[in-house]
Amino acid sequence: MPKAAELKKGQIVQINNQPYIVSQIDVKSPSSRSGTTLYKVRFNHVQTKQKLDQSLTGDDFLAPIDFQKRAVQFLYLDADGYTFMDNEDYSQFTLNEDALEEQIPYLHDGIQGVYGLIVEGNLVGIELPAVVEMAIEETPPAIKGSSASARTKTARFASGLEIQIPEYLETGEVVRVHTETGKFMSRA
């Protein structure tokens, strides 16, 4: 049973015998000595996408739910949404933009290490790897003589993601991007 203090975005828990996925966590630390830290958590119902906001203390327990975490592959985007394929039984699942929200900029052809969260035979969300490798599609030209710790410039990727990268990198280079923070890590 996870405590409220251990919750992570994308985790699935059971509330009132219903499956909910954690979509947002806001930690409020008290200013007084005896106050307890409050966790304002927004849950989305797995099937209906209905929102549920709750304020929890760090010691509140939440019931875990039975779900499968399976390796999936991003196939394509069409009018219905983003289509993924289960790597084990080749079944296909489609998720709309609302279910993916902040994960969309990291989805690109050939992405490795994506896991699908499956509840009662339905894909309810995906879990991205901690780091993705993406090719820079557009960035200003590199400046000769700039060092690795120098200034930064904006880089744009095919998925629409824009991040700050060191000046010495050029268009077409593959870089590693941290999916939690959205920051440049290193060359691939």
PDB file of C-alpha atoms in Angstrom:
ATOM      1  CA  MET A   1       0.000   0.000   0.000  1.00  0.00           C
ATOM      2  CA  PRO A   2       1.614   3.260  -1.059  1.00  0.00           C
ATOM      3  CA  LYS A   3       1.633   6.250   1.253  1.00  0.00           C
ATOM      4  CA  ALA A   4       0.647   9.665  -0.066  1.00  0.00           C
ATOM      5  CA  ALA A   5       4.260  10.802   0.368  1.00  0.00           C
ATOM      6  CA  GLU A   6       5.409   8.019  -2.004  1.00  0.00           C
ATOM      7  CA  LEU A   7       2.974   8.791  -4.838  1.00  0.00           C
ATOM      8  CA  LYS A   8       4.389   9.512  -8.276  1.00  0.00           C
ATOM      9  CA  LYS A   9       2.797  10.919 -11.389  1.00  0.00           C
ATOM     10  CA  GLY A  10       1.356   8.119 -13.522  1.00  0.00           C
ATOM     11  CA  GLN A  11       0.868   5.720 -10.596  1.00  0.00           C
ATOM     12  CA  ILE A  12      -2.454   3.860 -10.441  1.00  0.00           C
ATOM     13  CA  VAL A  13      -4.311   3.518  -7.129  1.00  0.00           C
ATOM     14  CA  GLN A  14      -7.757   2.438  -5.979  1.00  0.00           C
ATOM     15  CA  ILE A  15     -10.174   4.975  -4.476  1.00  0.00           C
ATOM     16  CA  ASN A  16     -13.733   3.873  -3.593  1.00  0.00           C
ATOM     17  CA  ASN A  17     -13.112   0.596  -5.476  1.00  0.00           C
ATOM     18  CA  GLN A  18     -12.380   2.540  -8.681  1.00  0.00           C
ATOM     19  CA  PRO A  19      -9.049   2.787 -10.552  1.00  0.00           C
ATOM     20  CA  TYR A  20      -7.501   6.272 -10.607  1.00  0.00           C
ATOM     21  CA  ILE A  21      -4.227   7.458 -12.116  1.00  0.00           C
ATOM     22  CA  VAL A  22      -2.188  10.220 -10.440  1.00  0.00           C
ATOM     23  CA  SER A  23      -2.006  13.185 -12.815  1.00  0.00           C
ATOM     24  CA  GLN A  24      -0.714  16.002 -10.596  1.00  0.00           C
ATOM     25  CA  ILE A  25       0.905  16.312  -7.160  1.00  0.00           C
ATOM     26  CA  ASP A  26       1.330  19.590  -5.287  1.00  0.00           C
ATOM     27  CA  VAL A  27       3.254  19.490  -2.008  1.00  0.00           C
ATOM     28  CA  LYS A  28       2.373  22.113   0.598  1.00  0.00           C
ATOM     29  CA  SER A  29       4.836  22.428   3.468  1.00  0.00           C
ATOM     30  CA  PRO A  30       3.492  24.130   6.583  1.00  0.00           C
ATOM     31  CA  SER A  31       5.158  27.179   8.084  1.00  0.00           C
ATOM     32  CA  SER A  32       4.447  26.232  11.698  1.00  0.00           C
ATOM     33  CA  ARG A  33       6.423  23.680  13.685  1.00  0.00           C
ATOM     34  CA  SER A  34       3.677  21.168  14.369  1.00  0.00           C
ATOM     35  CA  GLY A  35       2.075  21.286  10.942  1.00  0.00           C
ATOM     36  CA  THR A  36       2.085  18.255   8.684  1.00  0.00           C
ATOM     37  CA  THR A  37       2.964  18.328   5.018  1.00  0.00           C
ATOM     38  CA  LEU A  38      -0.101  18.230   2.794  1.00  0.00           C
ATOM     39  CA  TYR A  39      -0.202  16.574  -0.603  1.00  0.00           C
ATOM     40  CA  LYS A  40      -2.832  17.980  -2.943  1.00  0.00           C
ATOM     41  CA  VAL A  41      -3.287  15.237  -5.509  1.00  0.00           C
ATOM     42  CA  ARG A  42      -5.341  15.297  -8.696  1.00  0.00           C
ATOM     43  CA  PHE A  43      -6.496  11.873  -9.806  1.00  0.00           C
ATOM     44  CA  ASN A  44      -8.125  10.995 -13.129  1.00  0.00           C
ATOM     45  CA  HIS A  45     -10.450   8.017 -13.374  1.00  0.00           C
ATOM     46  CA  VAL A  46      -8.844   5.412 -15.619  1.00  0.00           C
ATOM     47  CA  GLN A  47     -11.834   4.842 -17.914  1.00  0.00           C
ATOM     48  CA  THR A  48     -14.043   7.952 -17.593  1.00  0.00           C
ATOM     49  CA  LYS A  49     -11.186  10.499 -17.184  1.00  0.00           C
ATOM     50  CA  GLN A  50     -13.251  12.199 -14.457  1.00  0.00           C
ATOM     51  CA  LYS A  51     -11.087  14.350 -12.170  1.00  0.00           C
ATOM     52  CA  LEU A  52     -10.883  13.834  -8.414  1.00  0.00           C
ATOM     53  CA  ASP A  53      -8.941  16.224  -6.165  1.00  0.00           C
ATOM     54  CA  GLN A  54      -7.893  15.125  -2.686  1.00  0.00           C
ATOM     55  CA  SER A  55      -5.754  16.596   0.091  1.00  0.00           C
ATOM     56  CA  LEU A  56      -3.732  13.918   1.847  1.00  0.00           C
ATOM     57  CA  THR A  57      -1.154  13.864   4.622  1.00  0.00           C
ATOM     58  CA  GLY A  58       2.126  12.039   4.094  1.00  0.00           C
ATOM     59  CA  ASP A  59       0.996   9.056   6.213  1.00  0.00           C
ATOM     60  CA  ASP A  60      -2.333   8.437   4.434  1.00  0.00           C
ATOM     61  CA  PHE A  61      -2.439   5.029   2.778  1.00  0.00           C
ATOM     62  CA  LEU A  62      -3.936   4.381  -0.641  1.00  0.00           C
ATOM     63  CA  ALA A  63      -4.984   0.968  -1.911  1.00  0.00           C
ATOM     64  CA  PRO A  64      -2.948  -0.368  -4.839  1.00  0.00           C
ATOM     65  CA  ILE A  65      -4.746  -1.744  -7.880  1.00  0.00           C
ATOM     66  CA  ASP A  66      -3.981  -4.706 -10.059  1.00  0.00           C
ATOM     67  CA  PHE A  67      -2.603  -3.542 -13.384  1.00  0.00           C
ATOM     68  CA  GLN A  68      -0.092  -4.763 -15.933  1.00  0.00           C
ATOM     69  CA  LYS A  69       2.976  -2.885 -17.053  1.00  0.00           C
ATOM     70  CA  ARG A  70       3.932  -4.104 -20.521  1.00  0.00           C
ATOM     71  CA  ALA A  71       6.460  -3.000 -23.105  1.00  0.00           C
ATOM     72  CA  VAL A  72       4.741  -1.140 -25.942  1.00  0.00           C
ATOM     73  CA  GLN A  73       5.886   0.475 -29.152  1.00  0.00           C
ATOM     74  CA  PHE A  74       4.645   3.805 -30.524  1.00  0.00           C
ATOM     75  CA  LEU A  75       3.273   3.127 -34.026  1.00  0.00           C
ATOM     76  CA  TYR A  76       1.594   6.231 -35.426  1.00  0.00           C
ATOM     77  CA  LEU A  77      -0.597   9.276 -34.885  1.00  0.00           C
ATOM     78  CA  ASP A  78      -3.909   9.695 -36.717  1.00  0.00           C
ATOM     79  CA  ALA A  79      -7.276  11.406 -36.197  1.00  0.00           C
ATOM     80  CA  ASP A  80      -8.256   8.873 -33.478  1.00  0.00           C
ATOM     81  CA  GLY A  81      -5.126   9.488 -31.414  1.00  0.00           C
ATOM     82  CA  TYR A  82      -1.786   7.884 -30.659  1.00  0.00           C
ATOM     83  CA  THR A  83      -1.594   4.166 -31.459  1.00  0.00           C
ATOM     84  CA  PHE A  84       0.661   1.784 -29.524  1.00  0.00           C
ATOM     85  CA  MET A  85       1.348  -1.934 -30.014  1.00  0.00           C
ATOM     86  CA  ASP A  86       1.966  -4.451 -27.245  1.00  0.00           C
ATOM     87  CA  ASN A  87       5.375  -6.034 -27.908  1.00  0.00           C
ATOM     88  CA  GLU A  88       4.281  -9.433 -26.544  1.00  0.00           C
ATOM     89  CA  ASP A  89       0.937 -10.209 -28.201  1.00  0.00           C
ATOM     90  CA  TYR A  90       0.931  -7.474 -30.909  1.00  0.00           C
ATOM     91  CA  SER A  91      -2.448  -6.086 -29.836  1.00  0.00           C
ATOM     92  CA  GLN A  92      -2.960  -2.385 -30.592  1.00  0.00           C
ATOM     93  CA  PHE A  93      -4.279   0.351 -28.314  1.00  0.00           C
ATOM     94  CA  THR A  94      -5.150   3.975 -29.069  1.00  0.00           C
ATOM     95  CA  LEU A  95      -4.891   6.842 -26.582  1.00  0.00           C
ATOM     96  CA  ASN A  96      -6.165  10.371 -27.168  1.00  0.00           C
ATOM     97  CA  GLU A  97      -4.166  13.540 -26.499  1.00  0.00           C
ATOM     98  CA  ASP A  98      -5.839  14.123 -23.120  1.00  0.00           C
ATOM     99  CA  ALA A  99      -4.509  10.820 -21.763  1.00  0.00           C
ATOM    100  CA  LEU A 100      -0.928  11.675 -22.752  1.00  0.00           C
ATOM    101  CA  GLU A 101      -0.758  15.465 -22.153  1.00  0.00           C
ATOM    102  CA  GLU A 102       2.880  16.297 -21.244  1.00  0.00           C
ATOM    103  CA  GLN A 103       4.296  13.072 -22.709  1.00  0.00           C
ATOM    104  CA  ILE A 104       3.458  13.961 -26.335  1.00  0.00           C
ATOM    105  CA  PRO A 105       6.601  16.044 -27.047  1.00  0.00           C
ATOM    106  CA  TYR A 106       8.799  13.038 -26.241  1.00  0.00           C
ATOM    107  CA  LEU A 107       6.990  10.599 -28.553  1.00  0.00           C
ATOM    108  CA  HIS A 108       8.789  10.049 -31.847  1.00  0.00           C
ATOM    109  CA  ASP A 109       9.375   7.245 -34.339  1.00  0.00           C
ATOM    110  CA  GLY A 110      11.710   4.612 -32.949  1.00  0.00           C
ATOM    111  CA  ILE A 111      11.444   5.591 -29.273  1.00  0.00           C
ATOM    112  CA  GLN A 112      12.633   2.728 -27.048  1.00  0.00           C
ATOM    113  CA  GLY A 113      11.720   1.773 -23.466  1.00  0.00           C
ATOM    114  CA  VAL A 114       8.040   2.818 -23.411  1.00  0.00           C
ATOM    115  CA  TYR A 115       5.755   0.855 -21.087  1.00  0.00           C
ATOM    116  CA  GLY A 116       1.979   0.715 -21.233  1.00  0.00           C
ATOM    117  CA  LEU A 117      -0.190   0.660 -18.116  1.00  0.00           C
ATOM    118  CA  ILE A 118      -3.010  -1.819 -18.763  1.00  0.00           C
ATOM    119  CA  VAL A 119      -6.050  -2.074 -16.472  1.00  0.00           C
ATOM    120  CA  GLU A 120      -8.777  -4.609 -17.241  1.00  0.00           C
ATOM    121  CA  GLY A 121      -7.467  -5.097 -20.799  1.00  0.00           C
ATOM    122  CA  ASN A 122      -7.421  -1.374 -21.651  1.00  0.00           C
ATOM    123  CA  LEU A 123      -4.353   0.833 -22.101  1.00  0.00           C
ATOM    124  CA  VAL A 124      -4.830   3.736 -19.679  1.00  0.00           C
ATOM    125  CA  GLY A 125      -1.493   5.471 -19.975  1.00  0.00           C
ATOM    126  CA  ILE A 126       2.147   5.112 -20.848  1.00  0.00           C
ATOM    127  CA  GLU A 127       5.365   5.399 -18.896  1.00  0.00           C
ATOM    128  CA  LEU A 128       8.225   7.016 -20.762  1.00  0.00           C
ATOM    129  CA  PRO A 129      11.844   6.077 -20.137  1.00  0.00           C
ATOM    130  CA  ALA A 130      13.764   8.505 -17.905  1.00  0.00           C
ATOM    131  CA  VAL A 131      15.865   9.614 -20.880  1.00  0.00           C
ATOM    132  CA  VAL A 132      15.004   9.761 -24.599  1.00  0.00           C
ATOM    133  CA  GLU A 133      17.357  10.254 -27.518  1.00  0.00           C
ATOM    134  CA  MET A 134      16.120  12.697 -30.151  1.00  0.00           C
ATOM    135  CA  ALA A 135      17.649  14.276 -33.257  1.00  0.00           C
ATOM    136  CA  ILE A 136      17.785  18.078 -33.374  1.00  0.00           C
ATOM    137  CA  GLU A 137      15.631  19.243 -36.266  1.00  0.00           C
ATOM    138  CA  GLU A 138      16.316  22.958 -36.122  1.00  0.00           C
ATOM    139  CA  THR A 139      18.734  25.167 -34.203  1.00  0.00           C
ATOM    140  CA  PRO A 140      20.838  28.246 -34.970  1.00  0.00           C
ATOM    141  CA  PRO A 141      24.310  27.479 -36.381  1.00  0.00           C
ATOM    142  CA  ALA A 142      27.093  26.429 -34.027  1.00  0.00           C
ATOM    143  CA  ILE A 143      29.558  29.120 -32.991  1.00  0.00           C
ATOM    144  CA  LYS A 144      33.222  28.247 -33.478  1.00  0.00           C
ATOM    145  CA  GLY A 145      35.300  28.309 -30.330  1.00  0.00           C
ATOM    146  CA  SER A 146      32.405  28.037 -27.904  1.00  0.00           C
ATOM    147  CA  SER A 147      33.029  25.729 -24.975  1.00  0.00           C
ATOM    148  CA  ALA A 148      30.775  23.084 -23.442  1.00  0.00           C
ATOM    149  CA  SER A 149      29.932  25.290 -20.457  1.00  0.00           C
ATOM    150  CA  ALA A 150      29.175  28.392 -22.516  1.00  0.00           C
ATOM    151  CA  ARG A 151      25.816  29.944 -23.341  1.00  0.00           C
ATOM    152  CA  THR A 152      22.765  28.032 -24.559  1.00  0.00           C
ATOM    153  CA  LYS A 153      20.465  28.284 -27.563  1.00  0.00           C
ATOM    154  CA  THR A 154      17.026  26.901 -28.430  1.00  0.00           C
ATOM    155  CA  ALA A 155      16.699  23.602 -30.287  1.00  0.00           C
ATOM    156  CA  ARG A 156      13.504  22.279 -31.876  1.00  0.00           C
ATOM    157  CA  PHE A 157      12.749  18.601 -32.455  1.00  0.00           C
ATOM    158  CA  ALA A 158      10.399  16.869 -34.937  1.00  0.00           C
ATOM    159  CA  SER A 159       7.850  16.244 -32.153  1.00  0.00           C
ATOM    160  CA  GLY A 160       7.547  19.990 -31.462  1.00  0.00           C
ATOM    161  CA  LEU A 161       9.596  19.929 -28.251  1.00  0.00           C
ATOM    162  CA  GLU A 162      11.836  22.956 -27.702  1.00  0.00           C
ATOM    163  CA  ILE A 163      14.667  22.927 -25.151  1.00  0.00           C
ATOM    164  CA  GLN A 164      17.844  24.836 -24.377  1.00  0.00           C
ATOM    165  CA  ILE A 165      21.071  23.180 -25.556  1.00  0.00           C
ATOM    166  CA  PRO A 166      24.760  24.225 -25.503  1.00  0.00           C
ATOM    167  CA  GLU A 167      25.872  26.491 -28.374  1.00  0.00           C
ATOM    168  CA  TYR A 168      28.301  23.973 -29.877  1.00  0.00           C
ATOM    169  CA  LEU A 169      25.560  21.509 -30.974  1.00  0.00           C
ATOM    170  CA  GLU A 170      24.306  21.533 -34.571  1.00  0.00           C
ATOM    171  CA  THR A 171      21.171  20.540 -36.494  1.00  0.00           C
ATOM    172  CA  GLY A 172      20.973  16.766 -37.041  1.00  0.00           C
ATOM    173  CA  GLU A 173      22.892  15.761 -33.904  1.00  0.00           C
ATOM    174  CA  VAL A 174      21.241  13.285 -31.544  1.00  0.00           C
ATOM    175  CA  VAL A 175      20.949  14.400 -27.909  1.00  0.00           C
ATOM    176  CA  ARG A 176      19.662  12.868 -24.697  1.00  0.00           C
ATOM    177  CA  VAL A 177      16.733  14.652 -23.014  1.00  0.00           C
ATOM    178  CA  HIS A 178      15.459  13.960 -19.477  1.00  0.00           C
ATOM    179  CA  THR A 179      11.694  13.316 -19.702  1.00  0.00           C
ATOM    180  CA  GLU A 180      10.855  14.441 -16.142  1.00  0.00           C
ATOM    181  CA  THR A 181      12.540  17.856 -16.333  1.00  0.00           C
ATOM    182  CA  GLY A 182      12.626  18.382 -20.109  1.00  0.00           C
ATOM    183  CA  LYS A 183      16.290  19.393 -19.938  1.00  0.00           C
ATOM    184  CA  PHE A 184      19.274  18.583 -22.142  1.00  0.00           C
ATOM    185  CA  MET A 185      21.560  15.913 -20.635  1.00  0.00           C
ATOM    186  CA  SER A 186      24.273  15.086 -23.176  1.00  0.00           C
ATOM    187  CA  ARG A 187      25.050  14.055 -26.717  1.00  0.00           C
ATOM    188  CA  ALA A 188      23.875  10.564 -27.547  1.00  0.00           C
TER     189      ALA A 188
END
